[in-house]
Structures are given as structure tokens and as C-alpha cells.
mmCIF file of C-alpha atoms in Angstrom:
data_model
loop_
_atom_site.group_PDB
_atom_site.id
_atom_site.type_symbol
_atom_site.label_atom_id
_atom_site.label_comp_id
_atom_site.label_asym_id
_atom_site.label_seq_id
_atom_site.Cartn_x
_atom_site.Cartn_y
_atom_site.Cartn_z
ATOM 1 C CA MET N 1 4.884 -37.782 -76.748
ATOM 2 C CA ALA N 2 1.757 -36.001 -75.649
ATOM 3 C CA GLU N 3 -0.040 -38.838 -77.643
ATOM 4 C CA GLN N 4 1.581 -41.465 -76.004
ATOM 5 C CA LEU N 5 0.949 -39.640 -72.503
ATOM 6 C CA THR N 6 -2.629 -39.600 -73.473
ATOM 7 C CA LYS N 7 -3.455 -43.535 -74.509
ATOM 8 C CA THR N 8 -1.374 -44.196 -71.611
ATOM 9 C CA PHE N 9 -3.643 -42.620 -69.117
ATOM 10 C CA GLN N 10 -6.691 -43.055 -70.954
ATOM 11 C CA GLY N 11 -8.184 -46.088 -70.648
ATOM 12 C CA ALA N 12 -8.055 -44.940 -66.059
ATOM 13 C CA ALA N 13 -9.913 -41.615 -66.858
ATOM 14 C CA ALA N 14 -13.151 -44.205 -67.961
ATOM 15 C CA GLU N 15 -12.773 -47.469 -65.128
ATOM 16 C CA GLU N 16 -12.117 -43.462 -62.453
ATOM 17 C CA THR N 17 -8.811 -46.064 -60.870
ATOM 18 C CA THR N 18 -5.515 -46.103 -60.371
ATOM 19 C CA PRO N 19 -3.921 -45.414 -63.726
ATOM 20 C CA GLN N 20 -1.418 -48.112 -65.124
ATOM 21 C CA PHE N 21 1.107 -47.462 -67.320
ATOM 22 C CA ASP N 22 4.684 -48.676 -68.651
ATOM 23 C CA PRO N 23 6.520 -47.049 -65.998
ATOM 24 C CA GLN N 24 10.250 -47.978 -68.289
ATOM 25 C CA GLN N 25 7.683 -46.556 -71.313
ATOM 26 C CA TYR N 26 6.805 -42.741 -68.362
ATOM 27 C CA TYR N 27 10.611 -42.890 -67.985
ATOM 28 C CA SER N 28 11.226 -42.678 -72.193
ATOM 29 C CA THR N 29 8.957 -39.962 -72.399
ATOM 30 C CA MET N 30 9.697 -37.476 -69.586
ATOM 31 C CA GLN N 31 13.293 -37.617 -70.938
ATOM 32 C CA GLN N 32 11.872 -36.800 -73.928
ATOM 33 C CA VAL N 33 10.199 -34.361 -72.762
ATOM 34 C CA MET N 34 13.174 -32.918 -70.657
ATOM 35 C CA GLN N 35 15.597 -32.112 -73.548
ATOM 36 C CA ASN N 36 12.910 -30.642 -75.494
ATOM 37 C CA PRO N 37 14.624 -27.313 -75.289
ATOM 38 C CA GLN N 38 10.951 -25.225 -75.818
ATOM 39 C CA PHE N 39 9.270 -26.925 -72.578
ATOM 40 C CA MET N 40 12.821 -25.669 -70.809
ATOM 41 C CA THR N 41 12.439 -22.570 -71.815
ATOM 42 C CA MET N 42 8.276 -22.356 -71.045
ATOM 43 C CA ALA N 43 9.643 -23.881 -67.869
ATOM 44 C CA GLU N 44 11.966 -22.063 -66.685
ATOM 45 C CA ARG N 45 9.560 -18.852 -67.800
ATOM 46 C CA LEU N 46 7.257 -20.518 -66.234
ATOM 47 C CA GLY N 47 9.365 -20.489 -62.799
ATOM 48 C CA ASN N 48 10.733 -17.016 -62.985
ATOM 49 C CA ALA N 49 7.280 -15.873 -63.616
ATOM 50 C CA LEU N 50 6.428 -17.862 -60.166
ATOM 51 C CA MET N 51 9.455 -16.446 -58.357
ATOM 52 C CA GLN N 52 8.974 -13.125 -59.163
ATOM 53 C CA ASP N 53 4.527 -12.987 -57.675
ATOM 54 C CA PRO N 54 5.268 -12.603 -54.051
ATOM 55 C CA ALA N 55 2.527 -14.710 -52.849
ATOM 56 C CA MET N 56 3.524 -17.568 -54.973
ATOM 57 C CA SER N 57 7.340 -16.685 -53.937
ATOM 58 C CA THR N 58 6.110 -16.668 -49.856
ATOM 59 C CA MET N 59 4.069 -19.716 -50.192
ATOM 60 C CA LEU N 60 6.516 -21.755 -52.302
ATOM 61 C CA ASP N 61 9.435 -20.489 -50.187
ATOM 62 C CA SER N 62 7.352 -21.037 -47.282
ATOM 63 C CA LEU N 63 6.141 -25.003 -48.436
ATOM 64 C CA ALA N 64 10.425 -25.528 -49.284
ATOM 65 C CA ASN N 65 10.611 -24.604 -45.502
ATOM 66 C CA PRO N 66 11.475 -28.132 -42.529
ATOM 67 C CA GLN N 67 10.101 -25.646 -40.279
ATOM 68 C CA GLN N 68 6.938 -24.389 -41.463
ATOM 69 C CA LYS N 69 6.344 -28.441 -42.707
ATOM 70 C CA ASP N 70 4.489 -29.567 -39.809
ATOM 71 C CA GLN N 71 2.003 -25.963 -40.088
ATOM 72 C CA ILE N 72 1.356 -26.981 -43.393
ATOM 73 C CA GLU N 73 0.519 -30.034 -42.141
ATOM 74 C CA GLU N 74 -2.046 -29.116 -39.633
ATOM 75 C CA ARG N 75 -3.691 -26.703 -41.824
ATOM 76 C CA MET N 76 -4.580 -29.412 -44.064
ATOM 77 C CA ALA N 77 -5.320 -31.660 -41.690
ATOM 78 C CA ARG N 78 -7.627 -29.034 -40.307
ATOM 79 C CA ILE N 79 -9.098 -28.890 -43.586
ATOM 80 C CA LYS N 80 -9.412 -31.797 -44.201
ATOM 81 C CA GLU N 81 -12.436 -32.225 -41.288
ATOM 82 C CA ASP N 82 -13.845 -28.538 -42.096
ATOM 83 C CA PRO N 83 -17.212 -29.333 -43.028
ATOM 84 C CA SER N 84 -17.768 -27.260 -45.693
ATOM 85 C CA LEU N 85 -14.582 -27.905 -47.256
ATOM 86 C CA LYS N 86 -14.471 -31.514 -46.914
ATOM 87 C CA PRO N 87 -16.943 -32.903 -49.620
ATOM 88 C CA ILE N 88 -14.697 -30.547 -51.848
ATOM 89 C CA LEU N 89 -11.852 -31.832 -51.116
ATOM 90 C CA GLU N 90 -12.836 -35.188 -50.621
ATOM 91 C CA GLU N 91 -14.269 -34.527 -55.121
ATOM 92 C CA ILE N 92 -10.889 -33.403 -55.934
ATOM 93 C CA GLU N 93 -9.181 -36.457 -54.774
ATOM 94 C CA SER N 94 -11.579 -39.155 -56.535
ATOM 95 C CA GLY N 95 -11.785 -36.844 -59.661
ATOM 96 C CA GLY N 96 -8.211 -36.059 -60.164
ATOM 97 C CA PRO N 97 -7.476 -32.188 -62.114
ATOM 98 C CA ALA N 98 -11.111 -32.189 -64.189
ATOM 99 C CA ALA N 99 -13.267 -31.722 -60.337
ATOM 100 C CA MET N 100 -10.127 -28.965 -58.640
ATOM 101 C CA MET N 101 -10.564 -27.035 -62.390
ATOM 102 C CA ARG N 102 -14.408 -26.599 -61.534
ATOM 103 C CA TYR N 103 -13.610 -24.604 -58.405
ATOM 104 C CA TRP N 104 -10.409 -22.806 -59.646
ATOM 105 C CA ASN N 105 -12.657 -19.925 -59.070
ATOM 106 C CA ASP N 106 -15.131 -20.250 -57.379
ATOM 107 C CA LYS N 107 -14.168 -16.922 -54.550
ATOM 108 C CA ASP N 108 -16.154 -18.852 -51.994
ATOM 109 C CA VAL N 109 -13.809 -22.097 -52.200
ATOM 110 C CA LEU N 110 -10.876 -20.055 -52.485
ATOM 111 C CA GLN N 111 -11.304 -18.080 -49.739
ATOM 112 C CA LYS N 112 -12.438 -20.768 -46.795
ATOM 113 C CA LEU N 113 -8.824 -22.399 -48.338
ATOM 114 C CA GLY N 114 -7.433 -19.406 -47.921
ATOM 115 C CA GLU N 115 -8.696 -18.534 -44.578
ATOM 116 C CA ALA N 116 -8.576 -22.339 -43.606
ATOM 117 C CA MET N 117 -4.884 -22.349 -44.252
ATOM 118 C CA GLY N 118 -3.680 -19.140 -42.857
ATOM 119 C CA LEU N 119 -3.608 -17.083 -45.714
ATOM 120 C CA ALA N 120 -4.963 -13.817 -45.749
ATOM 121 C CA VAL N 121 -7.408 -13.670 -48.152
ATOM 122 C CA THR N 122 -9.260 -10.693 -48.261
ATOM 123 C CA GLY N 123 -11.971 -10.216 -50.971
ATOM 124 C CA ASP N 124 -11.671 -9.430 -55.166
ATOM 125 C CA ALA N 125 -12.414 -5.905 -54.286
ATOM 126 C CA ALA N 126 -9.534 -5.071 -52.086
ATOM 127 C CA THR N 127 -6.612 -7.934 -54.035
ATOM 128 C CA SER N 128 -8.031 -6.586 -57.467
ATOM 129 C CA ALA N 129 -8.065 -2.737 -56.481
ATOM 130 C CA GLY N 130 -4.623 -2.966 -55.216
ATOM 131 C CA ASN N 131 -2.639 -5.430 -57.724
ATOM 132 C CA SER N 132 -4.125 -3.462 -60.387
ATOM 133 C CA ALA N 133 -2.173 -0.420 -59.063
ATOM 134 C CA ALA N 134 0.490 -2.217 -58.989
ATOM 135 C CA ASP N 135 0.139 -3.754 -62.375
ATOM 136 C CA GLU N 136 -0.512 -0.735 -64.123
ATOM 137 C CA GLU N 137 2.864 0.875 -62.590
ATOM 138 C CA ASP N 138 4.159 -1.823 -63.708
ATOM 139 C CA GLU N 139 2.895 -2.295 -66.861
ATOM 140 C CA ALA N 140 3.260 1.699 -67.444
ATOM 141 C CA GLY N 141 7.122 1.161 -67.497
ATOM 142 C CA ASN N 142 7.774 -1.467 -70.024
ATOM 143 C CA GLU N 143 7.993 0.459 -72.808
ATOM 144 C CA ASP N 144 7.807 -2.040 -74.775
ATOM 145 C CA GLU N 145 4.676 -3.091 -74.500
ATOM 146 C CA SER N 146 2.268 -0.751 -76.981
ATOM 147 C CA ILE N 147 -0.524 0.341 -76.595
ATOM 148 C CA VAL N 148 -3.157 -2.201 -77.564
ATOM 149 C CA HIS N 149 -1.698 -4.571 -74.966
ATOM 150 C CA HIS N 150 -1.645 -2.619 -72.350
ATOM 151 C CA CYS N 151 -5.442 -1.754 -72.377
ATOM 152 C CA ALA N 152 -6.047 -4.884 -72.774
ATOM 153 C CA SER N 153 -4.352 -6.153 -69.916
ATOM 154 C CA VAL N 154 -5.891 -3.575 -68.107
ATOM 155 C CA GLY N 155 -9.167 -4.324 -69.463
ATOM 156 C CA ASP N 156 -9.138 -0.533 -70.572
ATOM 157 C CA VAL N 157 -11.710 -1.169 -72.923
ATOM 158 C CA GLU N 158 -12.240 1.936 -74.203
ATOM 159 C CA GLY N 159 -9.219 2.702 -74.099
ATOM 160 C CA LEU N 160 -8.750 0.060 -76.696
ATOM 161 C CA LYS N 161 -11.635 1.138 -78.464
ATOM 162 C CA THR N 162 -9.563 4.166 -79.038
ATOM 163 C CA ALA N 163 -6.375 2.522 -80.595
ATOM 164 C CA LEU N 164 -8.165 0.410 -82.848
ATOM 165 C CA SER N 165 -9.452 3.540 -84.372
ATOM 166 C CA SER N 166 -6.570 4.851 -84.570
ATOM 167 C CA GLY N 167 -4.570 2.559 -86.575
ATOM 168 C CA ALA N 168 -3.582 0.439 -84.142
ATOM 169 C CA ASP N 169 -3.374 -3.638 -85.111
ATOM 170 C CA LYS N 170 -5.049 -5.524 -82.733
ATOM 171 C CA ASP N 171 -3.164 -9.118 -84.043
ATOM 172 C CA GLU N 172 0.497 -6.902 -83.223
ATOM 173 C CA GLU N 173 2.511 -9.534 -81.195
ATOM 174 C CA ASP N 174 5.518 -8.349 -78.869
ATOM 175 C CA SER N 175 8.097 -9.297 -77.851
ATOM 176 C CA GLU N 176 8.145 -13.484 -76.645
ATOM 177 C CA GLY N 177 5.321 -13.735 -80.068
ATOM 178 C CA ARG N 178 1.985 -12.668 -77.621
ATOM 179 C CA THR N 179 -1.035 -10.643 -78.965
ATOM 180 C CA ALA N 180 -3.524 -7.887 -76.622
ATOM 181 C CA LEU N 181 -5.635 -11.007 -77.205
ATOM 182 C CA HIS N 182 -3.508 -13.204 -74.647
ATOM 183 C CA PHE N 183 -2.689 -10.811 -72.843
ATOM 184 C CA ALA N 184 -6.423 -9.714 -71.708
ATOM 185 C CA CYS N 185 -6.866 -13.566 -70.878
ATOM 186 C CA GLY N 186 -3.363 -14.234 -69.370
ATOM 187 C CA TYR N 187 -4.838 -11.068 -66.723
ATOM 188 C CA GLY N 188 -8.296 -12.125 -66.756
ATOM 189 C CA GLU N 189 -10.169 -9.307 -68.455
ATOM 190 C CA VAL N 190 -11.673 -10.981 -71.527
ATOM 191 C CA ILE N 191 -12.821 -7.518 -73.081
#
């Protein structure tokens, strides 16, 4: 299936035009994807994780709220006219997901976008400190999480070294098959 979709859209990427594809083939492929229980399980987990994150939940609720539609449209129009953001947005529109990924971790761009959208973006230090303290409390309460997973997810290099030197298994998997490396990468604590 992935190969079919890749072939369908590959020609368009090279030409930098709108992809030409067979709608019937696309519909058929998407039906196959939606019938895949592994995909549906992953999509459900992603949806649940997004809704549990207060920031994402609030954002998704506001996007679904018809009363805020006008405000969002107004903010988007303002962003598109912002001289510091206009070239970035044009590049993202013309370059697609690849261009967007270039800015995904650019704190300055994300902060400008957040401010333009009216979101409280206070910078890396405040959000990291507040979130990591709450995350650590949540993780400490998770009895299924091993010390290796915990240390990796909070970026505790010394704790991880101690656990590994005491015989902890670096390849230990949690109930969902995730290793400590998965947690480190997932929480941005690549050690």
C-alpha cells in the first residue's frame, strides 16, 4: 500500500506540481489502510495521546468550535501578512511537508507563529521546567516503568549510567514494546 501511494505521488514531487493520481486507486488504498487493525490501533492511540495533552486538547477543541472559526481565520490572515513570517509560510506552502519539517524545531519561528496565533509561548526554559516537573511526577507514579525507561525519558544520564552499571537491561521493553531509546527520543532527551 505504501509503495502504491509513493509511486502515485513520486512523479509530482520531482515536478513540483500538484500530484496527478487516480481517485479510485487512492480511495481503494485508503480503504485498505482504514481496515488495517494495526493502523487503526495506532491512530486511536495517537488520538488519545493528543486529547490527553492539555495544550493539544485545547487547540483541537478551539479548531472544532465554530464560534472561534472567525478568530482563527483572522489570525491566519494576519500571519500571512506578517513580514517576518510571510516568506516562511510561502516556503512551506510551496515546499510542502519537507519545507515544514525544516521549521519544526526552530524555536524562533515557532514562537513567532505562537504569538501571532495568540498562544502563550514563553520560551523553552519556562515550558521545559514546568512540563518536566509534571512529567516526572506522572512518570514516578507509573509503576510499570523501569528505572531505565524513566531515566531515559527525563534525560537523567547519571541515573541511566548507574542503572546500566547495576545490571539493568538497556533493551528492556515496556508493555507496549518500547525501549529506553524510544522514550529518550520521544521526549527529546536523546542521550
